[in-house]
C-alpha positions as a printed NumPy array, in Angstrom:
array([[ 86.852, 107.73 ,  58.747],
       [ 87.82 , 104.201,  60.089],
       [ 90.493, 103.716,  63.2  ],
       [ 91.865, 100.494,  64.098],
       [ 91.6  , 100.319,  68.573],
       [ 92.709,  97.659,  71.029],
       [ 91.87 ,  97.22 ,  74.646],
       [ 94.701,  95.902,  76.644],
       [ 97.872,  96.587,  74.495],
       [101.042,  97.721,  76.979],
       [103.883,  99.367,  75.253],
       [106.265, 101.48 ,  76.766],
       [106.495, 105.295,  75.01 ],
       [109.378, 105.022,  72.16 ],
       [109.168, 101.413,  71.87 ],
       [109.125, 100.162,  68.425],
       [106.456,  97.405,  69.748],
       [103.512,  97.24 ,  67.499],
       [100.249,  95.073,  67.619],
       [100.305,  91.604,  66.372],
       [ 96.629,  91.315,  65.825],
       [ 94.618,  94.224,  63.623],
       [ 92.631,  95.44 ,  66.121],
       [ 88.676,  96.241,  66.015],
       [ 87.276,  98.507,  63.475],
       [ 85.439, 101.065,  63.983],
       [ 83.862, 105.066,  62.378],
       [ 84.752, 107.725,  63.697],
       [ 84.994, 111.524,  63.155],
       [ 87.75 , 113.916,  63.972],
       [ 86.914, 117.068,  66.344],
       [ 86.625, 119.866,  64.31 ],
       [ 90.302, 122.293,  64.757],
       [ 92.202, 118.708,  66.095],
       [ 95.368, 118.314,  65.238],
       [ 97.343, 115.01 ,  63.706],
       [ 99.893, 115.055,  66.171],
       [ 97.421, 114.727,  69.382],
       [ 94.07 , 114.336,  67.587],
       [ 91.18 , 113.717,  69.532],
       [ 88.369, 111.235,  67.655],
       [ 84.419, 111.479,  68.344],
       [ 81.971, 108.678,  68.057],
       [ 78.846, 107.106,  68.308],
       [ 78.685, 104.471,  71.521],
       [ 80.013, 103.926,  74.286],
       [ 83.744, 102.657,  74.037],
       [ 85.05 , 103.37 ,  77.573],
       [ 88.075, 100.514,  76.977],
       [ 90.472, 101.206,  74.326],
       [ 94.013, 102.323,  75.197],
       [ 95.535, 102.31 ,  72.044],
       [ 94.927, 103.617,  68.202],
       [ 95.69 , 103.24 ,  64.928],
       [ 94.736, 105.96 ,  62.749],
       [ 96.508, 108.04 ,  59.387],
       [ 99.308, 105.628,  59.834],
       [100.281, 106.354,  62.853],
       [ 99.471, 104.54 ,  66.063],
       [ 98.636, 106.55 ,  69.026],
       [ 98.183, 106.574,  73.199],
       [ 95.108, 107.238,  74.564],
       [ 95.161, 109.387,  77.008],
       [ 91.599, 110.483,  77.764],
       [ 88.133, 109.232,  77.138],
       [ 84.861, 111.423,  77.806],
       [ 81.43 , 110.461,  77.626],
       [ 80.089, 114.026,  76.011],
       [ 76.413, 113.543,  75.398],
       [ 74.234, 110.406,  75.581],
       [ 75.987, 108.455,  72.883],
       [ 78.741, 110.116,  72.323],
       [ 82.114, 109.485,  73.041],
       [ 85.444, 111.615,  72.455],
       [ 88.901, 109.898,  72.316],
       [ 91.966, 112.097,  73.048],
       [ 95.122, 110.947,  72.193],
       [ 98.608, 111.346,  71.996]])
Protein backbone atom coordinates (compact mmCIF):
# COMPACT_ATOMS: atom_id res chain seq x y z
CA UNK A 1 0.00 0.00 0.00
CA UNK A 2 0.99 3.73 -0.56
CA UNK A 3 1.00 6.46 2.53
CA UNK A 4 1.34 10.02 1.98
CA UNK A 5 4.31 11.40 5.04
CA UNK A 6 5.66 14.86 5.82
CA UNK A 7 8.60 15.88 7.88
CA UNK A 8 8.03 19.02 9.77
CA UNK A 9 4.17 19.46 9.87
CA UNK A 10 3.02 20.97 13.60
CA UNK A 11 -0.59 20.61 14.40
CA UNK A 12 -1.99 20.63 17.64
CA UNK A 13 -4.20 17.17 18.54
CA UNK A 14 -8.03 18.01 17.49
CA UNK A 15 -7.14 20.68 15.21
CA UNK A 16 -8.89 20.60 11.99
CA UNK A 17 -5.38 21.81 10.36
CA UNK A 18 -4.50 19.72 7.42
CA UNK A 19 -1.43 19.78 4.99
CA UNK A 20 -1.35 22.19 2.20
CA UNK A 21 1.15 20.34 0.14
CA UNK A 22 0.57 16.30 -0.69
CA UNK A 23 3.28 15.07 0.99
CA UNK A 24 5.98 12.34 -0.26
CA UNK A 25 4.91 9.02 -1.44
CA UNK A 26 5.95 6.19 -0.41
CA UNK A 27 5.14 1.69 -0.03
CA UNK A 28 4.60 0.44 2.75
CA UNK A 29 3.12 -2.63 4.54
CA UNK A 30 0.95 -2.85 7.57
CA UNK A 31 2.22 -5.06 10.69
CA UNK A 32 0.49 -8.07 10.63
CA UNK A 33 -2.62 -7.95 13.78
CA UNK A 34 -2.32 -3.70 13.57
CA UNK A 35 -5.12 -2.00 14.02
CA UNK A 36 -6.69 1.19 11.89
CA UNK A 37 -7.11 3.24 14.76
CA UNK A 38 -3.22 3.20 15.91
CA UNK A 39 -1.70 1.22 13.02
CA UNK A 40 1.81 0.81 12.92
CA UNK A 41 3.41 0.74 9.04
CA UNK A 42 6.73 -1.29 8.07
CA UNK A 43 9.10 -0.42 5.32
CA UNK A 44 12.00 -0.72 3.37
CA UNK A 45 14.75 2.29 4.20
CA UNK A 46 15.58 4.27 6.46
CA UNK A 47 12.95 7.14 7.11
CA UNK A 48 13.95 8.34 10.61
CA UNK A 49 12.04 12.01 9.84
CA UNK A 50 8.45 11.88 9.27
CA UNK A 51 6.04 13.10 11.96
CA UNK A 52 2.97 12.93 10.27
CA UNK A 53 0.75 10.39 7.94
CA UNK A 54 -1.72 10.08 5.65
CA UNK A 55 -3.03 6.74 5.16
CA UNK A 56 -6.93 4.97 4.57
CA UNK A 57 -8.15 8.49 4.72
CA UNK A 58 -7.22 9.35 7.72
CA UNK A 59 -4.20 11.36 8.73
CA UNK A 60 -2.27 10.24 11.66
CA UNK A 61 0.61 11.27 14.53
CA UNK A 62 3.58 9.56 14.64
CA UNK A 63 4.49 8.63 17.62
CA UNK A 64 7.34 6.14 17.32
CA UNK A 65 9.88 5.14 14.77
CA UNK A 66 12.19 1.90 15.12
CA UNK A 67 14.90 0.83 13.06
CA UNK A 68 14.01 -3.21 13.29
CA UNK A 69 16.52 -4.92 11.08
CA UNK A 70 19.06 -3.50 8.61
CA UNK A 71 16.60 -1.87 6.28
CA UNK A 72 13.77 -1.93 7.91
CA UNK A 73 11.83 0.55 9.46
CA UNK A 74 8.44 0.40 11.56
CA UNK A 75 6.19 3.52 11.93
CA UNK A 76 3.78 3.59 14.92
CA UNK A 77 1.18 5.88 14.95
CA UNK A 78 -1.65 7.32 16.45
Amino acid sequence: MTINYWTNFSKRKNSTKQPSDAGTSVTVNLKEGTSIEKPTFLLSGDLFSCNYVQAFNHYYFVDDIKSVRNGLTEIDCS
